[in-house]
Structures are given as structure tokens and as C-alpha cells.
Amino acid sequence: MSTIKLHELEKLIFHKQFVEAEVACQKILRDDADNPRITELLIYIYLQTQQYSHASEILQKLFSKETSNRGLCDKLAKVCALNGDHRQASDCYKQYLQTTPMDVEAIYNYAFNLRHAGKFHQSIEQYEKALSLNISQPEEVLVNVAVIYTDHLRDDDKAEAMLLRALKFNPKYIPALFNLANLDEQRGRKATATKHFQTILGLDPKHSTTLARLADLTTFSDSTDPIILHMEKMLLSHRLESRDKIDILFALGKAFDQCKQYTKAFEYYVLANRLNAKFNPRFSVTEFTHLVEQIISVFSADWLAKNQTSDTYQPIFICGMFRSGSTLAEQILASHPKMTAGGELEFFVRHIASELSPFPNNVSLLTKNKLKNVGKLYQQYIIQRFPEADKVTDKRPDNFLYLGLIKAIFPHAKIIFTQREPLDNFLSVYFQHLSPSMNYATDLPNIAHYYSQQNRLMDHWKSLFPDSIYTLNYDELISRPEDKIKEMLNFLGLEWNADCLNFYQLDNTVKTASVLQVRQPLYKTSSGRWKNYETQLLANLPDFDFKY
């Protein structure tokens, strides 16, 4: 340590002078490559500066010499997961378990990372192995298995069986009760879902998420309803974490909207979105505009002509703005005897994140053979989940970003693009607690920008393959349902079937914020809803260009 003493190095790190500390560590390691303390400090620096690949490289070298070292295995797997590589994280546990096969906690972690790597059946096998070894808190393991069945393998009966099995171990286990309620709601079992939520509140009256979900299942007409009063009281509690307030605020916005107290409803939605934005990554108007420009540039007519495969498979994609009617379109189509609702399938989002990131820059790495292989993987993915289906809809709204890639893989793919009155769409997005990936949703100007850029990109896709895209307008569907459904079916090459008008009677699982709406006949109250909030919209969107 001739150049810098250990305490001086630690002082640099304490004061977050990471660049200087990193240089010092590397200099020391050139002379003393096996110094464990300096190696440990360099890993810490890389983690603090989010240089996960560098941290992973060092840890991988250490772990390769000590594959029976559980601490190293855990640390390496954690860094791999932080870097988004759950496949490598699961491989760490696979190596470790070859030397220590009965470590039940490692088996659990192995199963967890297999799930996030998309290896669902292997994940279930490892969870079941952990159960056979009498892992503590088996109810938690069973809930994890249930989530795989319902979210990824689309086997709701097995998911329900896992949850009921969890409750046999612990009848008061709230995550199992909550997931059971959620599953019942998705399957249209409103009464039993309500009962499960009420059971949870009986066990924990301050369970804010459950209270908010119970409010979502309730139709309000009086602002003095006990559920509303309970939520307002909960907001005043100093013990309620900021993150837990978000669902309550959204639920109160919905409650006062139903009570037709629109000013108060909007105030709650504003509070909900401001708080939610603090926990989401920042949305950049500039970055999203640049992304759309890159996609348009990469997926040109020339690129498509050179790279398009000759695959004859004809998948059906439903995309568009979130809350634009995509779930309704899918539910209508699923009522046709030849159609099955696939829901929001994650194939392309997962594949692009793991194989083509950053997108679309890495599209240049693709060859026609690679595109053919992706097509085969997608077909296997569909068959595995829907083995008896004739045609399956892939309803992932943000697939609009990937239509150039999809059409290169599947030239015969059919795309249904859903649209609705922009202001109604903006409000519907703003009034929902959406995931952090939809970080634009917490701000009305950002929503408007996202909407306009989406339509700009759709104009590009329509110029490239106009005969493959059908635009379904929600407001026209509401006013002329039979005409619009016939048009949509004709576009897909399907004969008319009157069952499509009775979509709300379909006995299936719907995983969306629109789950309650699609269980009802078509109604017109959502069309023109923006007029209730005209003052607030004008204040927030004074310069919005309604070109699109």
C-alpha cells in the first residue's frame, strides 16, 4: 500500500469520491492481485456506482474458485439480478447446489431466479424440491408457485390449488388470501373476491392495498360511505408509509368520481400521481421522442424488404395506448369459437430486453435466420400456453413499439390498433395506478406526449404495411357495436358470430385494470367522460396539439 493507506482509501469511499477510490484500488491490485480487502472495496465501489457488469466479473472469478461458498454465490447472483441477468443468477445457484445439494434456502433462491429468467417449469420443480425438504414458511413458497401458474403458464386452476394449499399451512396468511381474491376478481367472481378482501381487513384493518382493492370492487353513490370514511381516516395515519398511500389516493379519486364530486376526485388523483411519480423512474420527453425516431429510422421499407422472413404463421396482436379499449377488443374476439384470449403476453418485451438491448440499436445484429428462430420460439411459447387454441390474441399494448420486428418475423401477422377520444384516454391513464414502466402516466402533459409519439410511430407502420393494421375506435364501437365487430372479424378472416356481442358473459380470466368493465355489456358513460374534467384538462394541457 505504498501509494495510499487503507484508512485513506476507506475515507475516499466514505466521502463518495468513488472515481479516485476506484483508481487507487486498481493501482494496488496491480501489485497485489489477491488482496481480499481491496477486492471487497472495489466491488463495493462498483455496486455504489451501478457498474454491475464490473462487479459481476470480479465476483465470477472469485466464485469459480469457491463454488461451495454460499456467501459468494448469493452476492454474485444478486449483482447479476441487479444487472437484469437472472439467467446468470440462476446459473450461480445451479453451480453451488452441485456441491451443496441440500441447502434449502439456496434451492429457494435458485427457483426465484429461474422464474425471473423465464424458466417457469424448472422454477416450479425447484420450489417443490424446497417444499419436500420442509422449508420454513411453505405458504410463501406456494404463493410464488401460484403466481407462476397464473401470470406465466395461464393455469388458473393450478394457481388456485396452490393458494388453497398455502392456506392449509397458514389460514391467516395474507399474501395467499390476497392472491386468491385477485384471482377471483380476474375470473369474474366479484362476490368471493370481496369476501377474501374483507377477510384480510378482518385480520389487518390497516392493510391499505386491500382496502383500496375493496373500494375498486364497490360502486359508490354517497361520499359518507363507510369504506370512503375508512380510507380518509387511514390517510391521516402517521404510520401509513408514503408508498402505501398511493393506492388509497387512487381509490378515493375513483370513489368521488362515482359520487360525481369531480373537483375532489381530481384533487385525489393529482395527489396520487405526484406521490407515485416519486417512486417511478423519470420520464424523459426527449428520450422517448428519440426512441421513436430511432425505431422509424431502423425499421425502414428497405430494411423490411431485406430481412422479412417467409414464415406463413399468422399471429394476432392487439396494441395501442393503455386504457384505449384493447381489453374490450380481446374479450369480444375471445367470444368467437375460433379465438382464445392470450392476454398481455410478455414474449417480445422479455426477448428484446434479454437479446436486443439496447433496442433498436442492436437490431443490426439480427440475420434472417435469427429472425426465423425467434418466430419458432414464439410459436412454441404460444403452443405451450394454449395447446388447444386455434387462434390466440397477444394483447400487449406496448407492442406497438415492436411492430416492425414482428412483421419482419411474421409477414402475415394481423394487428388491431385500438384508439379512443384522446382526452378520455388521457384521463383513464391518469386515473390508474400503473406500473413504473409506464412512468409517463403520472403527468398529463407526458401522457399527451406519449400519445402523440405513439400515433406518429403508428403512421410509420401503416405506411409500411397498411393492409395488416385495423384501427378499432372505442367510441365508434360503443355507438355501432355490431358494425364494428363485423369489420374486425372480417379483417381477421373470421365469419360473423353473435356471441361476440355477448362478450361480457365469457367465462375466462382477465388480467387488466378493466377487469370489471369487460364483465358488463357495452355502456357509453366512459365516452365523453373528459367533459367532467374540462377545467382541469385545459389547465394542464393548454398547448396540446390535437393533430393526432
Coordinates of C-alpha atoms in Angstrom, one line a residue:
M1 CA 0.0 0.0 0.0
S2 CA 2.8 2.4 -0.9
T3 CA 0.7 4.9 -2.7
I4 CA -2.3 5.2 -0.4
K5 CA -3.0 3.8 3.0
L6 CA -6.1 1.6 3.7
H7 CA -7.7 4.2 6.0
E8 CA -7.2 6.9 3.4
L9 CA -8.9 4.7 0.8
E10 CA -11.8 4.0 3.1
K11 CA -12.1 7.7 3.7
L12 CA -12.4 8.4 0.0
I13 CA -15.2 5.8 -0.2
F14 CA -16.9 7.3 2.9
H15 CA -17.0 10.7 1.2
K16 CA -18.3 9.1 -2.0
Q17 CA -15.1 10.0 -4.0
F18 CA -15.6 6.8 -6.0
V19 CA -13.6 7.7 -9.1
E20 CA -10.5 8.4 -7.0
A21 CA -11.1 5.4 -4.9
E22 CA -11.5 3.1 -7.9
V23 CA -8.2 4.3 -9.4
A24 CA -6.5 3.7 -6.1
C25 CA -7.9 0.2 -5.8
Q26 CA -6.9 -0.8 -9.3
K27 CA -3.4 0.5 -8.7
I28 CA -3.0 -1.5 -5.6
L29 CA -4.4 -4.7 -7.2
R30 CA -1.8 -4.4 -10.0
D31 CA 0.9 -5.1 -7.4
D32 CA -1.2 -7.3 -5.0
A33 CA -3.9 -9.0 -7.2
D34 CA -5.2 -11.3 -4.4
N35 CA -5.7 -8.6 -1.7
P36 CA -9.1 -9.6 -0.3
R37 CA -9.9 -6.2 1.4
I38 CA -9.1 -4.1 -1.7
T39 CA -11.1 -6.5 -3.9
E40 CA -14.0 -6.2 -1.5
L41 CA -13.8 -2.4 -1.6
L42 CA -13.6 -2.3 -5.4
I43 CA -16.7 -4.5 -5.6
Y44 CA -18.4 -2.1 -3.2
I45 CA -17.4 0.9 -5.4
Y46 CA -18.8 -0.8 -8.5
L47 CA -22.1 -1.5 -6.7
Q48 CA -22.4 2.1 -5.5
T49 CA -21.8 3.4 -9.0
Q50 CA -24.1 0.8 -10.6
Q51 CA -21.2 -0.7 -12.6
Y52 CA -22.8 -4.1 -12.1
S53 CA -21.0 -5.9 -15.0
H54 CA -17.6 -5.0 -13.5
A55 CA -18.7 -6.2 -10.0
S56 CA -20.0 -9.4 -11.6
E57 CA -16.7 -10.0 -13.4
I58 CA -14.7 -9.9 -10.2
L59 CA -17.2 -11.9 -8.2
Q60 CA -17.4 -14.5 -11.0
K61 CA -13.6 -15.1 -10.8
L62 CA -13.8 -15.4 -7.0
F63 CA -16.8 -17.8 -7.2
S64 CA -15.2 -20.0 -9.9
K65 CA -12.5 -20.8 -7.3
E66 CA -15.0 -21.4 -4.5
T67 CA -18.3 -22.7 -5.9
S68 CA -19.2 -24.1 -2.5
N69 CA -19.1 -20.6 -0.9
R70 CA -22.7 -19.7 -0.3
G71 CA -21.9 -16.0 0.5
L72 CA -20.1 -15.5 -2.8
C73 CA -22.9 -17.3 -4.6
D74 CA -25.6 -15.0 -3.0
K75 CA -23.5 -11.9 -3.8
L76 CA -22.8 -12.8 -7.4
A77 CA -26.4 -13.8 -8.0
K78 CA -27.7 -10.5 -6.5
V79 CA -25.3 -8.5 -8.7
C80 CA -26.4 -10.5 -11.8
A81 CA -30.1 -9.8 -10.9
L82 CA -29.3 -6.1 -10.5
N83 CA -27.8 -6.2 -14.0
G84 CA -31.1 -7.8 -15.3
D85 CA -29.4 -11.1 -15.9
H86 CA -31.5 -13.6 -13.9
R87 CA -30.3 -16.4 -16.2
Q88 CA -26.7 -16.0 -14.9
A89 CA -28.0 -15.6 -11.4
S90 CA -29.8 -18.9 -11.6
D91 CA -26.6 -20.5 -13.0
C92 CA -24.8 -19.4 -9.9
Y93 CA -27.1 -21.4 -7.7
K94 CA -27.0 -24.3 -10.1
Q95 CA -23.2 -24.5 -9.7
Y96 CA -23.4 -24.0 -5.9
L97 CA -26.1 -26.7 -5.5
Q98 CA -23.8 -29.2 -7.3
T99 CA -21.6 -29.1 -4.2
T100 CA -24.3 -28.5 -1.6
P101 CA -27.5 -30.0 -2.9
M102 CA -29.5 -29.9 0.3
D103 CA -29.2 -26.2 1.0
V104 CA -32.9 -25.4 1.0
E105 CA -32.5 -21.6 1.0
A106 CA -30.3 -21.8 -2.0
I107 CA -32.8 -24.0 -3.7
Y108 CA -35.5 -21.3 -3.0
N109 CA -33.2 -18.6 -4.4
Y110 CA -32.5 -20.8 -7.4
A111 CA -36.2 -21.2 -8.1
F112 CA -36.8 -17.5 -7.7
N113 CA -34.2 -16.6 -10.3
L114 CA -35.3 -19.4 -12.7
R115 CA -38.8 -17.8 -12.6
H116 CA -37.4 -14.4 -13.5
A117 CA -35.3 -15.9 -16.2
G118 CA -38.4 -17.3 -17.8
K119 CA -37.8 -20.9 -16.9
F120 CA -41.1 -21.5 -15.3
H121 CA -41.4 -25.3 -15.2
Q122 CA -37.9 -25.6 -13.8
S123 CA -38.7 -23.0 -11.2
I124 CA -41.7 -24.9 -10.0
E125 CA -39.6 -28.1 -9.8
Q126 CA -37.1 -26.3 -7.5
Y127 CA -39.9 -24.8 -5.4
E128 CA -41.4 -28.2 -5.0
K129 CA -38.0 -29.6 -4.0
A130 CA -37.7 -26.9 -1.3
L131 CA -41.1 -27.9 0.0
S132 CA -40.1 -31.6 0.1
L133 CA -37.1 -30.6 2.3
N134 CA -39.5 -28.9 4.7
I135 CA -38.5 -25.3 4.0
S136 CA -39.8 -22.9 6.7
Q137 CA -42.8 -20.8 5.7
P138 CA -44.0 -23.2 2.9
E139 CA -47.0 -21.0 2.4
E140 CA -44.7 -18.3 0.9
V141 CA -43.3 -20.9 -1.5
L142 CA -46.7 -22.0 -2.6
V143 CA -47.8 -18.4 -3.3
N144 CA -44.7 -18.0 -5.5
V145 CA -45.7 -21.1 -7.4
A146 CA -49.3 -19.9 -7.7
V147 CA -48.0 -16.6 -9.3
I148 CA -46.1 -18.6 -11.9
Y149 CA -49.2 -20.6 -12.8
T150 CA -51.5 -17.6 -13.1
D151 CA -49.1 -15.0 -14.6
H152 CA -47.0 -17.1 -16.9
L153 CA -48.4 -20.5 -17.5
R154 CA -52.1 -19.4 -17.6
D155 CA -53.2 -22.3 -15.5
D156 CA -55.6 -20.7 -13.0
D157 CA -56.9 -24.0 -11.6
K158 CA -53.5 -25.0 -10.5
A159 CA -52.8 -21.5 -9.2
E160 CA -56.0 -21.7 -7.1
A161 CA -54.9 -25.1 -5.8
M162 CA -51.5 -23.8 -4.7
L163 CA -53.1 -20.9 -2.9
L164 CA -55.6 -23.2 -1.1
R165 CA -52.7 -25.4 -0.2
A166 CA -50.8 -22.4 1.3
L167 CA -53.9 -21.6 3.4
K168 CA -53.9 -25.1 4.9
F169 CA -50.4 -24.4 6.2
N170 CA -51.4 -20.9 7.4
P171 CA -55.1 -19.9 7.2
K172 CA -54.2 -16.3 8.1
Y173 CA -51.5 -15.9 5.5
I174 CA -52.5 -12.6 3.9
P175 CA -50.5 -12.9 0.6
A176 CA -52.3 -16.2 -0.1
L177 CA -55.7 -14.6 0.7
F178 CA -54.8 -11.5 -1.4
N179 CA -53.7 -13.5 -4.4
L180 CA -56.9 -15.7 -4.1
A181 CA -59.0 -12.5 -4.1
N182 CA -57.1 -11.2 -7.1
L183 CA -57.6 -14.4 -9.0
D184 CA -61.3 -14.5 -8.2
E185 CA -61.7 -10.9 -9.4
Q186 CA -59.9 -11.7 -12.7
R187 CA -62.2 -14.7 -13.2
G188 CA -65.3 -12.5 -12.7
R189 CA -66.1 -13.8 -9.2
K190 CA -66.8 -10.5 -7.6
A191 CA -68.6 -11.8 -4.5
T192 CA -65.9 -14.2 -3.5
A193 CA -63.2 -11.7 -4.2
T194 CA -65.0 -9.2 -2.0
K195 CA -65.2 -11.8 0.7
H196 CA -61.5 -12.6 0.7
F197 CA -60.6 -8.8 0.8
Q198 CA -63.0 -8.4 3.8
T199 CA -61.3 -11.4 5.5
I200 CA -57.9 -9.7 5.1
L201 CA -59.2 -6.5 6.6
G202 CA -60.6 -8.5 9.5
L203 CA -57.0 -9.8 10.1
D204 CA -55.4 -6.4 9.4
P205 CA -57.7 -3.4 9.3
K206 CA -54.8 -1.2 8.2
H207 CA -53.9 -3.2 5.1
S208 CA -54.1 -0.3 2.7
T209 CA -53.8 -2.2 -0.6
T210 CA -56.7 -4.5 0.3
L211 CA -58.8 -1.6 1.4
A212 CA -58.1 0.1 -2.0
R213 CA -59.0 -3.1 -3.9
L214 CA -62.2 -3.5 -1.9
A215 CA -63.1 0.1 -2.9
D216 CA -62.4 -0.8 -6.6
L217 CA -65.0 -3.5 -6.3
T218 CA -67.5 -1.2 -4.8
T219 CA -69.8 1.2 -6.6
F220 CA -70.2 4.5 -4.6
S221 CA -73.1 7.0 -4.7
D222 CA -72.6 8.6 -1.3
S223 CA -69.4 10.2 -0.1
T224 CA -70.2 9.2 3.5
D225 CA -69.9 5.5 2.6
P226 CA -68.0 3.7 5.4
I227 CA -65.3 2.5 3.0
I228 CA -64.7 6.1 1.9
L229 CA -64.5 7.3 5.5
H230 CA -62.2 4.4 6.4
M231 CA -59.8 5.4 3.5
E232 CA -59.9 9.1 4.5
K233 CA -59.1 8.2 8.1
M234 CA -56.3 5.9 7.0
L235 CA -54.6 8.7 5.0
L236 CA -54.3 10.7 8.2
S237 CA -52.4 8.0 10.0
H238 CA -48.8 8.8 10.6
R239 CA -47.9 5.1 10.5
L240 CA -49.0 4.7 6.8
E241 CA -46.0 4.7 4.6
S242 CA -45.9 7.1 1.6
R243 CA -45.9 4.2 -0.9
D244 CA -49.0 2.7 0.8
K245 CA -50.9 5.9 0.4
I246 CA -50.8 5.7 -3.4
D247 CA -53.5 3.0 -3.8
I248 CA -55.7 4.7 -1.2
L249 CA -55.5 8.1 -3.1
F250 CA -56.3 6.5 -6.4
A251 CA -59.3 4.6 -4.8
L252 CA -60.6 7.8 -3.3
G253 CA -60.3 9.5 -6.7
K254 CA -62.4 6.7 -8.2
A255 CA -64.9 6.9 -5.3
F256 CA -65.5 10.6 -5.5
D257 CA -65.7 10.4 -9.4
Q258 CA -68.6 7.9 -8.9
C259 CA -70.2 10.3 -6.4
K260 CA -70.0 12.9 -9.1
Q261 CA -67.8 15.2 -6.9
Y262 CA -65.3 15.7 -9.8
T263 CA -63.2 18.5 -8.3
K264 CA -62.5 16.5 -5.2
A265 CA -61.9 13.4 -7.3
F266 CA -59.3 15.2 -9.4
E267 CA -57.6 16.5 -6.3
Y268 CA -57.1 13.0 -5.1
Y269 CA -55.8 11.8 -8.5
V270 CA -53.3 14.7 -8.5
L271 CA -52.0 13.7 -5.1
A272 CA -51.9 10.0 -6.1
N273 CA -49.9 10.7 -9.2
R274 CA -47.5 13.2 -7.6
L275 CA -46.7 10.6 -4.9
N276 CA -46.4 7.8 -7.4
A277 CA -44.0 9.8 -9.5
K278 CA -41.5 9.9 -6.6
F279 CA -41.2 6.1 -6.8
N280 CA -41.0 5.8 -10.6
P281 CA -38.1 6.4 -12.9
R282 CA -38.2 9.8 -14.5
F283 CA -40.0 10.0 -17.9
S284 CA -38.0 12.0 -20.5
V285 CA -39.9 13.6 -23.3
T286 CA -36.6 13.9 -25.2
E287 CA -35.6 10.3 -24.7
F288 CA -39.0 8.9 -25.8
T289 CA -39.1 11.1 -28.9
H290 CA -35.5 9.9 -29.7
L291 CA -36.6 6.3 -29.3
V292 CA -39.5 6.7 -31.7
E293 CA -37.2 8.5 -34.2
Q294 CA -34.6 5.6 -33.9
I295 CA -37.3 3.0 -34.5
I296 CA -38.6 4.8 -37.6
S297 CA -35.0 5.1 -38.9
V298 CA -34.1 1.5 -38.3
F299 CA -37.3 -0.2 -39.5
S300 CA -37.4 1.3 -43.0
A301 CA -39.0 -0.2 -46.1
D302 CA -35.6 -1.2 -47.3
W303 CA -34.8 -3.0 -44.0
L304 CA -38.1 -4.8 -44.1
A305 CA -37.6 -5.9 -47.7
K306 CA -34.1 -7.3 -46.9
N307 CA -34.9 -9.0 -43.6
Q308 CA -38.5 -10.2 -43.8
T309 CA -38.9 -14.0 -43.5
S310 CA -41.2 -16.2 -45.5
D311 CA -43.0 -17.6 -42.3
T312 CA -46.7 -18.3 -43.0
Y313 CA -47.7 -18.2 -39.4
Q314 CA -50.5 -15.6 -38.8
P315 CA -50.4 -14.4 -35.1
I316 CA -52.8 -11.7 -34.0
F317 CA -51.6 -8.7 -32.0
I318 CA -53.8 -6.1 -30.2
C319 CA -51.9 -2.9 -29.3
G320 CA -52.5 0.7 -28.7
M321 CA -52.5 3.2 -25.9
F322 CA -53.1 1.8 -22.4
R323 CA -56.8 2.2 -21.5
S324 CA -57.8 2.6 -25.1
G325 CA -60.1 -0.4 -25.4
S326 CA -57.6 -3.2 -26.1
T327 CA -59.0 -5.5 -23.4
L328 CA -62.5 -5.0 -24.7
A329 CA -61.4 -5.8 -28.2
E330 CA -59.7 -9.0 -26.9
Q331 CA -62.7 -10.1 -24.9
I332 CA -65.0 -9.6 -27.9
L333 CA -62.8 -11.7 -30.1
A334 CA -62.4 -14.3 -27.4
S335 CA -66.2 -14.8 -27.5
H336 CA -65.7 -16.2 -31.1
P337 CA -65.4 -20.0 -31.1
K338 CA -62.1 -19.9 -33.1
M339 CA -60.4 -17.3 -30.8
T340 CA -58.6 -17.5 -27.4
A341 CA -57.6 -14.5 -25.3
G342 CA -53.8 -14.7 -24.7
G343 CA -53.8 -11.5 -22.6
E344 CA -50.7 -9.4 -22.1
L345 CA -48.1 -11.8 -23.3
E346 CA -44.5 -10.9 -22.4
F347 CA -42.6 -12.8 -25.1
F348 CA -41.4 -9.8 -27.2
V349 CA -40.8 -7.5 -24.2
R350 CA -38.7 -10.2 -22.5
H351 CA -36.9 -11.3 -25.7
I352 CA -35.9 -7.7 -26.6
A353 CA -34.8 -6.9 -23.1
S354 CA -32.5 -10.0 -23.0
E355 CA -31.3 -10.3 -26.6
L356 CA -31.7 -6.9 -28.3
S357 CA -31.0 -4.3 -25.6
P358 CA -30.5 -1.5 -26.3
F359 CA -33.4 -1.5 -28.7
P360 CA -33.5 -0.7 -31.6
N361 CA -29.7 -0.2 -32.0
N362 CA -29.0 -4.0 -31.7
V363 CA -31.5 -4.9 -34.4
S364 CA -28.4 -4.6 -36.7
L365 CA -27.2 -7.9 -35.1
L366 CA -30.1 -9.8 -36.5
T367 CA -30.0 -12.0 -39.5
K368 CA -32.9 -13.6 -41.4
N369 CA -32.1 -16.9 -39.8
K370 CA -32.1 -15.4 -36.3
L371 CA -35.5 -13.8 -37.0
K372 CA -36.8 -17.3 -38.1
N373 CA -35.6 -18.7 -34.8
V374 CA -37.4 -16.0 -32.9
G375 CA -40.5 -16.9 -34.8
K376 CA -40.1 -20.6 -33.9
L377 CA -39.6 -19.7 -30.2
Y378 CA -42.8 -17.5 -30.3
Q379 CA -44.9 -20.3 -31.8
Q380 CA -43.5 -22.7 -29.1
Y381 CA -44.4 -20.1 -26.5
I382 CA -48.0 -19.9 -27.7
I383 CA -48.5 -23.7 -28.1
Q384 CA -47.1 -24.3 -24.6
R385 CA -49.5 -21.9 -23.0
F386 CA -52.6 -22.5 -25.3
P387 CA -52.2 -26.1 -26.6
E388 CA -55.8 -26.4 -27.7
A389 CA -56.3 -23.0 -29.1
D390 CA -57.0 -22.3 -32.8
K391 CA -56.1 -18.6 -32.8
V392 CA -54.6 -16.6 -29.9
T393 CA -54.6 -12.9 -29.4
D394 CA -51.5 -11.3 -28.0
K395 CA -52.8 -8.2 -26.3
R396 CA -49.7 -6.3 -25.1
P397 CA -50.4 -2.5 -25.6
D398 CA -46.8 -1.5 -25.9
N399 CA -46.1 -4.0 -28.6
F400 CA -46.7 -1.0 -30.9
L401 CA -43.0 -0.2 -30.4
Y402 CA -42.0 -3.6 -31.9
L403 CA -44.4 -4.0 -34.9
G404 CA -41.5 -3.6 -37.4
L405 CA -39.7 -6.5 -35.8
I406 CA -42.9 -8.5 -35.5
K407 CA -43.8 -8.0 -39.2
A408 CA -40.2 -9.0 -40.2
I409 CA -40.6 -12.3 -38.3
F410 CA -44.3 -12.8 -39.3
P411 CA -45.2 -11.2 -42.6
H412 CA -48.8 -12.4 -42.3
A413 CA -49.3 -11.1 -38.7
K414 CA -52.5 -9.2 -38.2
I415 CA -52.6 -6.1 -35.9
I416 CA -55.6 -4.5 -34.3
F417 CA -54.7 -1.0 -33.1
T418 CA -57.2 0.5 -30.5
Q419 CA -57.9 4.2 -30.2
R420 CA -60.4 6.4 -28.4
E421 CA -61.1 10.1 -27.8
P422 CA -57.7 11.4 -26.7
L423 CA -58.9 13.3 -23.6
D424 CA -60.9 10.3 -22.4
N425 CA -57.8 8.2 -22.9
F426 CA -55.5 10.7 -21.1
L427 CA -57.8 10.7 -18.1
S428 CA -58.2 7.0 -18.0
V429 CA -54.4 6.5 -17.9
Y430 CA -54.0 9.3 -15.3
F431 CA -56.7 7.7 -13.1
Q432 CA -54.9 4.4 -12.9
H433 CA -52.1 3.2 -10.7
L434 CA -50.0 1.8 -13.5
S435 CA -46.6 0.1 -13.2
P436 CA -43.3 2.0 -13.0
S437 CA -42.6 1.0 -16.6
M438 CA -45.4 3.4 -17.6
N439 CA -43.7 6.3 -15.9
Y440 CA -45.3 8.8 -18.3
A441 CA -48.7 8.0 -16.7
T442 CA -48.3 10.3 -13.6
D443 CA -48.3 13.6 -15.6
L444 CA -51.0 14.7 -18.1
P445 CA -48.6 16.5 -20.5
N446 CA -46.3 13.4 -20.5
I447 CA -49.3 11.2 -21.3
A448 CA -50.3 13.6 -24.2
H449 CA -46.7 13.5 -25.5
Y450 CA -46.6 9.7 -25.3
Y451 CA -49.9 9.5 -27.1
S452 CA -48.8 11.8 -30.0
Q453 CA -45.5 9.9 -30.4
Q454 CA -47.3 6.6 -30.4
N455 CA -49.5 7.8 -33.3
R456 CA -46.5 9.2 -35.1
L457 CA -45.0 5.7 -35.0
M458 CA -48.3 4.1 -36.0
D459 CA -48.4 6.3 -39.0
H460 CA -45.0 4.9 -40.0
W461 CA -46.2 1.3 -39.5
K462 CA -49.3 2.0 -41.6
S463 CA -47.2 3.3 -44.4
L464 CA -45.1 0.1 -44.4
F465 CA -47.9 -2.5 -44.1
P466 CA -51.3 -0.8 -44.4
D467 CA -53.2 -3.9 -45.1
S468 CA -52.1 -5.6 -41.9
I469 CA -53.4 -3.0 -39.4
Y470 CA -57.0 -2.5 -38.5
T471 CA -57.8 0.6 -36.3
L472 CA -60.6 -0.1 -33.8
N473 CA -62.1 3.1 -32.5
Y474 CA -63.6 2.6 -29.0
D475 CA -66.2 5.4 -29.3
E476 CA -67.4 4.0 -32.7
L477 CA -67.5 0.5 -31.2
I478 CA -69.7 1.8 -28.4
S479 CA -72.1 3.5 -30.8
R480 CA -72.2 0.9 -33.5
P481 CA -71.1 -2.4 -31.9
E482 CA -72.3 -4.9 -34.5
D483 CA -70.9 -3.0 -37.4
K484 CA -67.5 -2.5 -35.9
I485 CA -67.3 -6.1 -34.7
K486 CA -68.2 -7.4 -38.1
E487 CA -65.5 -5.2 -39.6
M488 CA -62.9 -6.5 -37.1
L489 CA -63.8 -10.1 -37.7
N490 CA -63.7 -9.6 -41.5
F491 CA -60.2 -8.1 -41.2
L492 CA -59.2 -11.3 -39.4
G493 CA -60.9 -13.6 -41.9
L494 CA -63.5 -14.8 -39.4
E495 CA -67.2 -15.3 -40.0
W496 CA -69.7 -13.4 -38.0
N497 CA -70.7 -14.9 -34.7
A498 CA -73.4 -13.3 -32.5
D499 CA -71.6 -14.5 -29.3
C500 CA -69.2 -11.6 -29.8
L501 CA -72.0 -9.2 -28.8
N502 CA -72.3 -11.1 -25.5
F503 CA -68.6 -10.9 -24.6
Y504 CA -69.4 -10.0 -21.0
Q505 CA -70.8 -13.5 -20.4
L506 CA -67.5 -15.2 -21.3
D507 CA -66.1 -17.3 -18.5
N508 CA -62.4 -16.6 -18.6
T509 CA -59.6 -14.8 -16.7
V510 CA -59.0 -11.1 -17.5
K511 CA -55.7 -9.6 -16.1
T512 CA -56.2 -5.9 -16.5
A513 CA -57.4 -2.8 -14.8
S514 CA -60.5 -3.1 -17.0
V515 CA -61.5 -6.5 -15.4
L516 CA -64.8 -5.2 -14.1
Q517 CA -65.8 -3.2 -17.2
V518 CA -65.4 -6.1 -19.6
R519 CA -67.8 -8.2 -17.4
Q520 CA -70.6 -5.7 -18.3
P521 CA -72.5 -5.0 -21.6
L522 CA -71.3 -2.1 -23.6
Y523 CA -72.0 1.2 -22.0
K524 CA -71.5 4.8 -23.1
T525 CA -70.5 6.5 -19.8
S526 CA -66.8 6.3 -20.5
S527 CA -67.2 8.0 -23.8
G528 CA -67.0 11.8 -23.3
R529 CA -66.1 11.4 -19.7
W530 CA -63.5 14.1 -20.1
K531 CA -66.2 16.8 -20.1
N532 CA -66.5 16.3 -16.3
Y533 CA -62.9 17.4 -16.0
E534 CA -62.7 20.0 -18.8
T535 CA -61.4 22.8 -16.5
Q536 CA -58.6 20.6 -15.1
L537 CA -57.6 19.4 -18.6
L538 CA -57.5 22.9 -20.0
A539 CA -55.3 23.9 -17.1
N540 CA -52.9 21.0 -17.5
L541 CA -52.8 20.8 -21.4
P542 CA -53.0 24.4 -22.6
D543 CA -50.6 23.7 -25.5
F544 CA -51.5 20.2 -26.5
D545 CA -51.5 19.7 -30.3
F546 CA -54.6 17.6 -31.2
K547 CA -53.2 16.8 -34.6
Y548 CA -53.3 13.1 -33.7

